[in-house]
Short mmCIF file of C-alpha atoms in Angstrom, two decimals:
data_model
loop_
_atom_site.label_atom_id
_atom_site.label_comp_id
_atom_site.label_asym_id
_atom_site.label_seq_id
_atom_site.Cartn_x
_atom_site.Cartn_y
_atom_site.Cartn_z
CA ILE A 685 -48.72 141.70 -91.63
CA SER A 686 -45.72 140.07 -90.67
CA PRO A 687 -44.83 139.44 -86.93
CA LEU A 688 -42.39 142.32 -86.80
CA HIS A 689 -44.42 144.85 -88.36
CA ARG A 690 -46.91 144.30 -85.94
CA LEU A 691 -45.01 145.37 -83.33
CA GLN A 692 -43.84 148.96 -84.97
CA PRO A 693 -46.46 152.27 -83.64
CA MET A 694 -47.78 153.03 -86.54
CA PRO A 695 -46.88 157.58 -86.12
CA ALA A 696 -49.72 159.40 -84.97
CA ALA A 697 -51.11 161.49 -87.76
CA PRO A 698 -49.46 165.26 -88.19
CA LEU A 699 -51.04 168.21 -86.68
CA ASP A 700 -51.95 171.49 -88.62
CA ARG A 701 -50.36 174.31 -87.65
CA SER A 702 -52.71 176.07 -84.94
CA GLU A 703 -53.36 172.33 -83.66
CA ALA A 704 -49.67 172.19 -83.64
CA ARG A 705 -49.27 175.50 -81.39
CA GLU A 706 -52.15 174.32 -78.90
CA LEU A 707 -50.78 171.69 -77.69
CA ALA A 708 -47.33 173.52 -76.77
CA ALA A 709 -49.29 176.06 -74.61
CA ALA A 710 -51.09 173.10 -73.18
CA LEU A 711 -47.85 171.49 -72.56
CA ALA A 712 -45.95 174.04 -71.16
CA THR A 713 -49.01 174.56 -68.91
CA ALA A 714 -48.57 170.68 -67.54
CA ALA A 715 -44.76 170.88 -67.33
CA VAL A 716 -44.96 173.83 -64.39
CA ARG A 717 -48.06 171.99 -62.93
CA LEU A 718 -45.80 168.68 -62.92
CA GLY A 719 -43.07 170.69 -61.20
CA PHE A 720 -40.66 172.09 -64.23
CA SER A 721 -39.34 175.69 -64.07
CA ARG A 722 -39.50 176.40 -67.74
CA MET A 723 -39.60 174.66 -70.92
CA GLY A 724 -38.85 174.93 -74.25
CA ILE A 725 -39.31 172.76 -77.96
CA ALA A 726 -36.11 172.03 -80.10
CA PRO A 727 -36.28 170.09 -83.51
CA ALA A 728 -35.34 167.15 -83.78
CA VAL A 729 -31.58 167.42 -85.62
CA ASP A 730 -28.66 165.73 -86.09
CA THR A 731 -26.41 166.79 -82.52
CA PRO A 732 -25.46 169.98 -82.99
CA ARG A 733 -21.33 170.73 -82.14
CA HIS A 734 -21.02 167.10 -82.64
CA GLU A 735 -17.38 166.94 -84.66
CA ARG A 736 -16.66 169.75 -81.45
CA PHE A 737 -18.03 166.87 -78.54
CA ARG A 738 -15.62 164.19 -80.76
CA GLY A 739 -12.54 166.57 -80.69
CA TRP A 740 -12.98 167.16 -76.79
CA LEU A 741 -13.03 162.54 -76.93
CA SER A 742 -10.28 162.43 -78.73
CA GLU A 743 -7.59 165.38 -76.87
CA GLY A 744 -8.11 163.09 -73.99
CA LEU A 745 -10.12 166.46 -71.86
CA ALA A 746 -13.52 163.92 -70.24
CA GLY A 747 -11.66 162.53 -68.04
CA ALA A 748 -13.25 159.47 -65.96
CA MET A 749 -16.29 159.48 -68.79
CA THR A 750 -13.83 159.15 -71.22
CA GLY A 751 -14.80 155.09 -72.14
CA TRP A 752 -18.94 155.52 -71.30
CA LEU A 753 -18.91 159.00 -73.78
CA SER A 754 -16.36 157.07 -76.70
CA ARG A 755 -19.08 153.79 -76.31
CA HIS A 756 -21.92 156.25 -77.05
CA GLU A 757 -20.31 158.78 -79.73
CA PRO A 758 -22.46 157.35 -82.39
CA LEU A 759 -25.90 157.40 -80.06
CA ARG A 760 -25.30 160.95 -79.40
CA ARG A 761 -24.77 162.00 -83.71
CA HIS A 762 -28.91 161.93 -83.61
CA PRO A 763 -31.75 161.47 -81.36
CA SER A 764 -33.10 158.70 -83.91
CA GLY A 765 -30.80 156.74 -82.22
CA LEU A 766 -32.85 156.91 -78.22
CA LEU A 767 -36.23 157.34 -80.44
CA ASP A 768 -37.44 156.77 -83.78
CA GLY A 769 -39.10 158.99 -86.07
CA VAL A 770 -38.55 161.38 -83.25
CA ARG A 771 -39.09 165.03 -84.68
CA SER A 772 -39.01 167.14 -81.57
CA ILE A 773 -37.56 167.77 -78.00
CA VAL A 774 -38.70 168.65 -75.07
CA MET A 775 -36.57 170.59 -72.93
CA LEU A 776 -37.38 171.23 -69.34
CA ALA A 777 -35.78 172.87 -66.65
CA THR A 778 -36.23 172.35 -63.13
CA ASP A 779 -34.65 175.07 -60.43
CA HIS A 780 -33.01 173.26 -57.68
CA SER A 781 -31.15 175.02 -55.61
CA THR A 782 -32.71 176.44 -52.17
CA VAL A 783 -30.26 178.57 -50.66
CA ALA A 784 -30.31 182.19 -51.08
CA ALA A 785 -28.19 183.42 -54.43
CA ASP A 786 -25.43 184.97 -52.61
CA TRP A 787 -25.00 181.94 -50.31
CA ARG A 788 -21.27 180.07 -50.38
CA ALA A 789 -20.41 177.14 -48.89
CA PRO A 790 -18.33 178.36 -45.83
CA ASP A 791 -14.74 176.25 -45.28
CA GLU A 792 -15.67 173.85 -41.19
CA PRO A 793 -13.00 172.39 -40.15
CA GLY A 794 -14.10 168.39 -40.02
CA ARG A 795 -16.37 168.39 -42.76
CA GLY A 796 -16.38 168.04 -46.47
CA LYS A 797 -18.50 170.04 -49.08
CA LEU A 798 -20.97 168.73 -51.11
CA ALA A 799 -21.85 170.39 -55.03
CA ARG A 800 -25.76 171.90 -53.63
CA TYR A 801 -27.97 169.41 -56.10
CA ALA A 802 -26.47 166.57 -53.90
CA TRP A 803 -27.94 167.90 -50.57
CA GLY A 804 -31.07 166.23 -51.36
CA ASP A 805 -32.39 162.59 -52.65
CA ASP A 806 -31.93 161.58 -55.74
CA TYR A 807 -33.23 163.86 -58.54
CA HIS A 808 -33.30 161.44 -60.85
CA ASP A 809 -36.14 159.41 -59.44
CA LEU A 810 -37.91 162.46 -59.22
CA LEU A 811 -37.33 164.15 -62.72
CA ARG A 812 -38.17 160.69 -64.21
CA CYS A 813 -41.98 159.97 -62.42
CA ARG A 814 -42.37 164.09 -63.33
CA VAL A 815 -41.21 163.57 -67.22
CA THR A 816 -43.20 160.17 -67.65
CA GLU A 817 -46.78 161.63 -66.28
CA LEU A 818 -46.26 164.00 -69.23
CA ALA A 819 -44.99 161.96 -71.73
CA GLU A 820 -48.87 159.93 -71.02
CA TRP A 821 -50.19 163.48 -71.12
CA ILE A 822 -49.10 164.16 -75.06
CA GLY A 823 -49.98 160.36 -75.86
CA ASP A 824 -53.40 161.23 -74.06
CA ARG A 825 -54.13 164.18 -75.97
CA VAL A 826 -52.57 162.96 -79.33
CA PRO A 827 -53.24 158.87 -79.98
CA GLY A 828 -50.93 156.66 -81.52
CA SER A 829 -47.97 159.60 -80.02
CA ARG A 830 -44.54 157.91 -78.91
CA SER A 831 -42.52 159.84 -76.51
CA ARG A 832 -39.58 158.98 -74.04
CA GLY A 833 -38.47 160.98 -71.22
CA VAL A 834 -34.64 160.92 -71.03
CA VAL A 835 -33.09 162.12 -66.87
CA ASP A 836 -29.05 162.51 -68.25
CA SER A 837 -29.17 158.92 -68.06
CA ALA A 838 -28.87 157.55 -71.97
CA PRO A 839 -26.02 159.31 -74.86
CA ILE A 840 -28.72 162.80 -75.91
CA ALA A 841 -26.20 165.65 -75.76
CA GLU A 842 -29.11 168.16 -73.14
CA ARG A 843 -27.39 170.84 -73.61
CA GLU A 844 -26.89 171.46 -76.73
CA PHE A 845 -31.33 170.65 -76.88
CA ALA A 846 -31.87 173.09 -74.92
CA ARG A 847 -29.74 175.49 -76.53
CA LEU A 848 -32.09 175.25 -79.50
CA ALA A 849 -34.79 175.15 -77.03
CA GLY A 850 -34.12 178.38 -75.97
CA LEU A 851 -33.25 177.65 -72.96
CA GLY A 852 -29.85 179.26 -72.56
CA TRP A 853 -27.21 179.87 -74.04
CA PHE A 854 -23.59 178.36 -73.07
CA GLY A 855 -20.80 180.12 -70.35
CA LYS A 856 -17.60 180.24 -69.86
CA ASN A 857 -18.25 177.63 -67.47
CA THR A 858 -19.36 175.34 -69.76
CA MET A 859 -22.96 175.19 -67.72
CA LEU A 860 -26.59 176.08 -69.78
CA ILE A 861 -27.29 179.72 -68.41
CA SER A 862 -30.40 181.29 -68.31
CA PRO A 863 -30.75 185.00 -68.74
CA GLU A 864 -34.17 185.00 -65.64
CA ALA A 865 -32.43 182.05 -63.88
CA GLY A 866 -29.18 181.47 -64.06
CA SER A 867 -27.42 177.96 -64.08
CA TRP A 868 -28.65 176.03 -60.74
CA PHE A 869 -30.50 173.91 -62.84
CA PHE A 870 -31.02 169.82 -64.22
CA LEU A 871 -32.03 169.05 -67.27
CA THR A 872 -34.81 167.02 -68.60
CA ALA A 873 -35.40 166.05 -72.62
CA LEU A 874 -39.01 164.38 -73.72
CA LEU A 875 -38.21 162.68 -77.41
CA THR A 876 -42.03 162.69 -78.86
CA ASP A 877 -42.63 161.62 -83.23
CA VAL A 878 -45.31 164.11 -82.77
CA GLU A 879 -43.99 167.73 -84.71
CA LEU A 880 -44.49 170.99 -82.49
CA PRO A 881 -43.53 174.33 -83.18
CA ALA A 882 -39.29 175.59 -82.63
CA SER A 883 -38.52 177.83 -79.63
CA THR A 884 -36.07 180.15 -80.66
CA PRO A 885 -32.43 180.15 -79.11
CA ILE A 886 -30.55 182.78 -77.31
CA GLN A 887 -28.34 183.88 -80.28
CA THR A 888 -25.85 186.77 -77.77
CA ASP A 889 -23.25 185.45 -74.90
CA HIS A 890 -24.57 187.43 -72.33
CA CYS A 891 -21.15 186.64 -71.14
CA GLY A 892 -19.14 189.15 -72.47
CA SER A 893 -15.75 190.22 -71.02
CA CYS A 894 -15.66 188.06 -67.58
CA THR A 895 -14.17 185.35 -66.69
CA ALA A 896 -14.86 185.00 -63.06
CA CYS A 897 -15.13 180.99 -63.23
CA LEU A 898 -12.79 180.72 -65.10
CA ASP A 899 -9.92 182.87 -62.87
CA ALA A 900 -12.13 181.27 -59.49
CA CYS A 901 -11.63 177.28 -60.56
CA PRO A 902 -8.64 176.11 -58.40
CA THR A 903 -7.66 173.39 -60.14
CA GLY A 904 -7.74 175.19 -63.89
CA ALA A 905 -10.01 173.27 -65.33
CA LEU A 906 -11.96 175.31 -67.64
CA VAL A 907 -9.20 175.42 -70.27
CA ALA A 908 -10.18 178.15 -72.11
CA PRO A 909 -14.00 179.92 -72.77
CA ARG A 910 -16.27 177.24 -72.97
CA VAL A 911 -13.70 174.20 -72.99
CA LEU A 912 -13.72 172.11 -69.25
CA ALA A 913 -10.77 169.67 -68.77
CA ALA A 914 -13.23 167.12 -67.07
CA ARG A 915 -9.36 165.12 -65.66
CA ARG A 916 -8.42 168.61 -63.80
CA CYS A 917 -12.45 169.36 -62.82
CA THR A 918 -13.05 168.69 -59.11
CA SER A 919 -16.77 167.50 -59.87
CA SER A 920 -15.14 165.02 -61.96
CA LEU A 921 -12.30 163.79 -60.00
CA THR A 922 -14.78 163.55 -57.15
CA ILE A 923 -17.38 161.86 -58.49
CA GLU A 924 -16.71 160.13 -61.08
CA ASP A 925 -13.54 159.33 -60.41
CA HIS A 926 -12.70 156.56 -57.64
CA GLY A 927 -9.47 155.52 -57.93
CA PRO A 928 -6.11 157.88 -57.45
CA ILE A 929 -6.97 161.84 -57.54
CA ASP A 930 -3.00 163.62 -59.27
CA GLU A 931 -0.91 164.51 -56.19
CA SER A 932 -0.52 167.67 -57.87
CA LEU A 933 -4.39 168.38 -58.29
CA ARG A 934 -5.17 167.15 -54.11
CA GLY A 935 -4.88 169.75 -52.34
CA LYS A 936 -6.29 172.55 -54.69
CA LEU A 937 -9.70 170.65 -54.07
CA ASP A 938 -10.75 173.51 -51.47
CA GLY A 939 -12.60 170.49 -49.03
CA TRP A 940 -15.07 169.47 -51.53
CA ILE A 941 -15.84 165.74 -51.20
CA PHE A 942 -18.43 165.56 -53.95
CA GLY A 943 -19.14 168.56 -56.58
CA CYS A 944 -17.98 171.40 -56.89
CA ASP A 945 -19.89 174.61 -57.38
CA ILE A 946 -17.33 177.64 -57.55
CA CYS A 947 -17.60 178.52 -60.69
CA GLN A 948 -21.56 178.95 -60.96
CA GLU A 949 -21.58 180.37 -57.19
CA VAL A 950 -18.88 182.94 -58.59
CA CYS A 951 -21.42 183.97 -62.00
CA PRO A 952 -22.88 186.88 -62.01
CA TRP A 953 -26.06 185.61 -63.28
CA ASN A 954 -26.65 184.08 -61.01
CA ARG A 955 -27.09 186.42 -58.38
CA HIS A 956 -30.86 186.42 -58.49
CA ALA A 957 -31.41 182.80 -59.49
CA PRO A 958 -34.34 180.99 -58.28
CA VAL A 959 -34.96 180.27 -55.25
CA THR A 960 -37.23 176.39 -54.86
CA ALA A 961 -39.48 174.52 -52.19
CA GLU A 962 -38.94 171.48 -53.39
CA PRO A 963 -38.65 169.25 -50.37
CA SER A 964 -36.89 166.51 -52.53
CA PHE A 965 -34.30 169.39 -53.18
CA ALA A 966 -33.86 170.33 -49.76
CA PRO A 967 -30.93 168.80 -47.52
CA ARG A 968 -31.19 165.24 -45.90
CA GLY A 969 -31.00 166.28 -42.04
CA GLY A 970 -29.90 170.32 -42.79
CA GLU A 971 -26.51 168.83 -44.07
CA LYS A 972 -25.08 170.74 -46.16
CA SER A 973 -21.83 169.23 -45.80
CA LEU A 974 -21.18 165.81 -44.32
CA PRO A 975 -18.54 164.76 -41.73
CA LEU A 976 -15.12 163.48 -43.16
CA ALA A 977 -14.70 161.61 -39.82
CA GLU A 978 -17.33 159.86 -40.02
CA LEU A 979 -17.01 158.90 -43.76
CA LEU A 980 -13.78 157.18 -42.95
CA SER A 981 -15.59 155.40 -40.94
CA LEU A 982 -18.28 153.52 -43.25
CA ASP A 983 -18.30 150.54 -44.32
CA ASP A 984 -20.22 148.75 -47.42
CA GLU A 985 -22.96 147.91 -46.06
CA ALA A 986 -22.36 151.56 -43.50
CA PHE A 987 -22.07 153.23 -46.96
CA ARG A 988 -25.02 152.02 -48.49
CA LYS A 989 -27.59 152.20 -45.75
CA ARG A 990 -25.91 156.22 -45.31
CA PHE A 991 -26.64 157.20 -48.84
CA LYS A 992 -29.46 155.23 -50.33
CA GLY A 993 -31.65 157.59 -52.59
CA SER A 994 -28.77 160.51 -52.14
CA PRO A 995 -27.12 161.65 -55.23
CA ILE A 996 -23.97 160.74 -52.77
CA ALA A 997 -24.23 157.22 -53.73
CA ARG A 998 -22.82 157.79 -57.56
CA ALA A 999 -19.03 158.20 -55.53
CA LYS A 1000 -18.88 155.08 -54.29
CA ARG A 1001 -17.37 154.64 -50.85
CA ARG A 1002 -13.79 154.26 -52.05
CA GLY A 1003 -14.74 157.68 -53.85
CA LEU A 1004 -16.17 159.22 -51.10
CA ALA A 1005 -13.87 158.08 -48.16
CA ARG A 1006 -10.49 158.81 -50.24
CA SER A 1007 -11.56 162.65 -50.78
CA ALA A 1008 -12.69 162.66 -47.31
CA ALA A 1009 -8.60 161.70 -46.49
CA ILE A 1010 -7.81 164.22 -48.92
CA ALA A 1011 -9.80 166.96 -47.20
CA LEU A 1012 -8.27 166.42 -44.40
CA GLY A 1013 -4.96 166.31 -45.68
CA ASN A 1014 -6.00 169.74 -47.11
CA THR A 1015 -7.47 171.37 -43.01
CA PRO A 1016 -6.25 169.04 -40.91
CA ASP A 1017 -9.05 168.87 -38.25
CA ALA A 1018 -7.33 166.55 -34.17
CA ALA A 1019 -11.38 165.45 -33.62
CA ALA A 1020 -10.26 162.78 -37.31
CA ALA A 1021 -7.51 161.92 -36.33
CA GLU A 1022 -8.16 158.02 -35.00
CA PRO A 1023 -10.19 157.78 -38.09
CA LEU A 1024 -7.93 158.93 -40.32
CA ALA A 1025 -5.34 156.39 -38.51
CA LYS A 1026 -7.15 154.21 -38.57
CA ALA A 1027 -8.09 154.62 -42.25
CA LEU A 1028 -4.27 153.80 -43.37
CA ARG A 1029 -5.66 149.77 -42.70
CA ASP A 1030 -8.29 150.49 -44.83
CA PRO A 1031 -9.21 147.07 -47.60
CA ASP A 1032 -9.49 149.39 -49.85
CA PRO A 1033 -6.64 150.33 -51.60
CA VAL A 1034 -7.61 154.45 -52.79
CA VAL A 1035 -8.13 154.40 -49.50
CA ARG A 1036 -4.83 153.60 -47.63
CA GLU A 1037 -3.13 155.62 -50.22
CA ALA A 1038 -5.12 158.76 -49.38
CA ALA A 1039 -4.74 158.63 -45.43
CA ARG A 1040 -0.62 158.27 -46.28
CA TRP A 1041 -0.97 161.36 -48.29
CA ALA A 1042 -3.10 163.08 -45.76
CA LEU A 1043 -0.74 162.01 -43.00
CA SER A 1044 2.08 162.92 -44.50
CA ARG A 1045 -0.01 166.75 -45.19
CA TRP A 1046 -0.71 166.46 -41.14
CA ILE A 1047 3.66 166.14 -40.70
CA ASP A 1048 4.87 168.38 -43.22
CA ARG A 1049 2.69 170.84 -41.50
CA GLY A 1050 3.94 170.71 -38.31
CA PHE A 1051 0.09 169.59 -37.78
CA MET A 1052 0.10 166.59 -34.70
CA ALA A 1053 3.16 165.74 -36.69
CA ASP A 1054 4.59 163.85 -34.29
CA TRP A 1055 1.82 161.30 -33.77
CA ALA A 1056 1.44 161.32 -37.81
CA ARG A 1057 4.67 160.62 -38.02
CA ALA A 1058 4.14 157.46 -35.33
CA SER A 1059 0.60 156.65 -36.99
CA LEU A 1060 2.46 156.29 -40.37
CA GLU A 1061 5.55 154.37 -38.60
CA ALA A 1062 3.46 152.25 -37.32
CA GLU A 1063 1.62 151.02 -40.75
CA LEU A 1064 5.26 150.56 -42.25
CA GLU A 1065 6.74 148.73 -39.58
CA LYS A 1066 3.79 146.33 -40.27
CA ILE A 1067 4.21 146.58 -44.01
CA ARG A 1068 7.95 146.01 -43.54
CA LYS A 1069 7.49 142.84 -41.16
CA PRO A 1070 7.33 139.24 -43.06
CA ALA A 1071 4.35 136.77 -42.41
CA PRO A 1072 4.35 134.32 -40.20
CA PRO A 1073 5.68 131.28 -42.44
CA ARG A 1074 2.40 128.94 -43.14
CA LYS A 1075 2.77 125.20 -42.25
CA PRO A 1076 1.18 122.78 -45.54
CA GLU A 1077 -2.60 122.54 -45.10
CA ALA A 1078 -2.18 118.47 -45.42
CA GLN A 1079 0.38 118.41 -42.09
CA ALA A 1080 -2.08 121.94 -40.40
CA GLU A 1081 -5.05 119.15 -40.57
CA ARG A 1082 -3.11 116.76 -39.06
CA GLY A 1083 -1.67 119.68 -36.97
CA VAL A 1084 1.95 117.77 -37.69
CA ASP A 1085 4.49 119.76 -37.90
CA ASP A 1086 7.40 121.25 -40.20
CA GLY A 1087 10.13 118.91 -38.59
CA PRO A 1088 11.28 115.64 -39.39
CA ALA A 1089 9.08 112.69 -37.37
CA SER A 1090 11.20 111.09 -34.74
#
């Protein structure tokens, strides 16, 4: 046998129908024991609606994720790109909301709103540990089998296979909605070469004539039912896009600085969404929002320390400070005046520009207008003022004047 063949594991012997059903039932019990909320099984087929996904990309609707999604688009065609010989995809839902179903993100002066999934620790770490255990569980019961867990980090259309696995239908806000749990949940995929009985997909569109999510989206990112223009979506803009935000959208961000929950908050199917007691999802330090002045004052090292192990780290200091400045431009707060003025001298040009925009908004609104104008003019004066001439290096090292020698 060649060395290459020795490296290729042999596929597990197929189970008969009775064995596969028993294994699937035991797997569901094991999944719940590990902390997953629900489980469904999808067949490893060509990704549903892949051509529609390609069309969405070609229309330029993916925003800041265009590059990554385009590069990995071929791998999304079939899950075998992630696991050779895959036969089944076990889709796992994990409820993450820690507040009552009727809770709404309040408007708080001087504080920025966070998507509730980002209140606690990074879910990737927790769910990766759980799905790894579940993969080992399958391996113990089906010797020779191969499985791979994926937590929001590989080119696979999780929502498409979750729908095939019967975990929900696509809402008009593009979220997967469960009839018993709403949409406040994470998805995890477990690919395996063990053939398991597939679940029955939900065929009915339970959204009906409701347009609550489309009507509520402040930036108009839901351009049609189930069509998201990520380049306009507050979540995409504040999490994935770390550059300047289009000025036409800044005034519509509604105080959100990391993510946005509006289209889920207004969804009638979330009225009875379950509340989890998982401590990893509980708000860090009890905070469901963040102080904007503090965010503007963090340097790179302080940012990394503050948000280590948090989903918020994904925004990077530049993105979060930029969003904090924009939030202050929309809702002025005197307590944040000095940090905002200091941000005019931030080392990052994106943050500086956002701070200038925010103070210009203060002037337009007549809020501390004289102070804001003075701060901007002082900064502009520094920009206009020419730098002093530098001595030639050789002369500077010898301490020689620029003038002619006497």
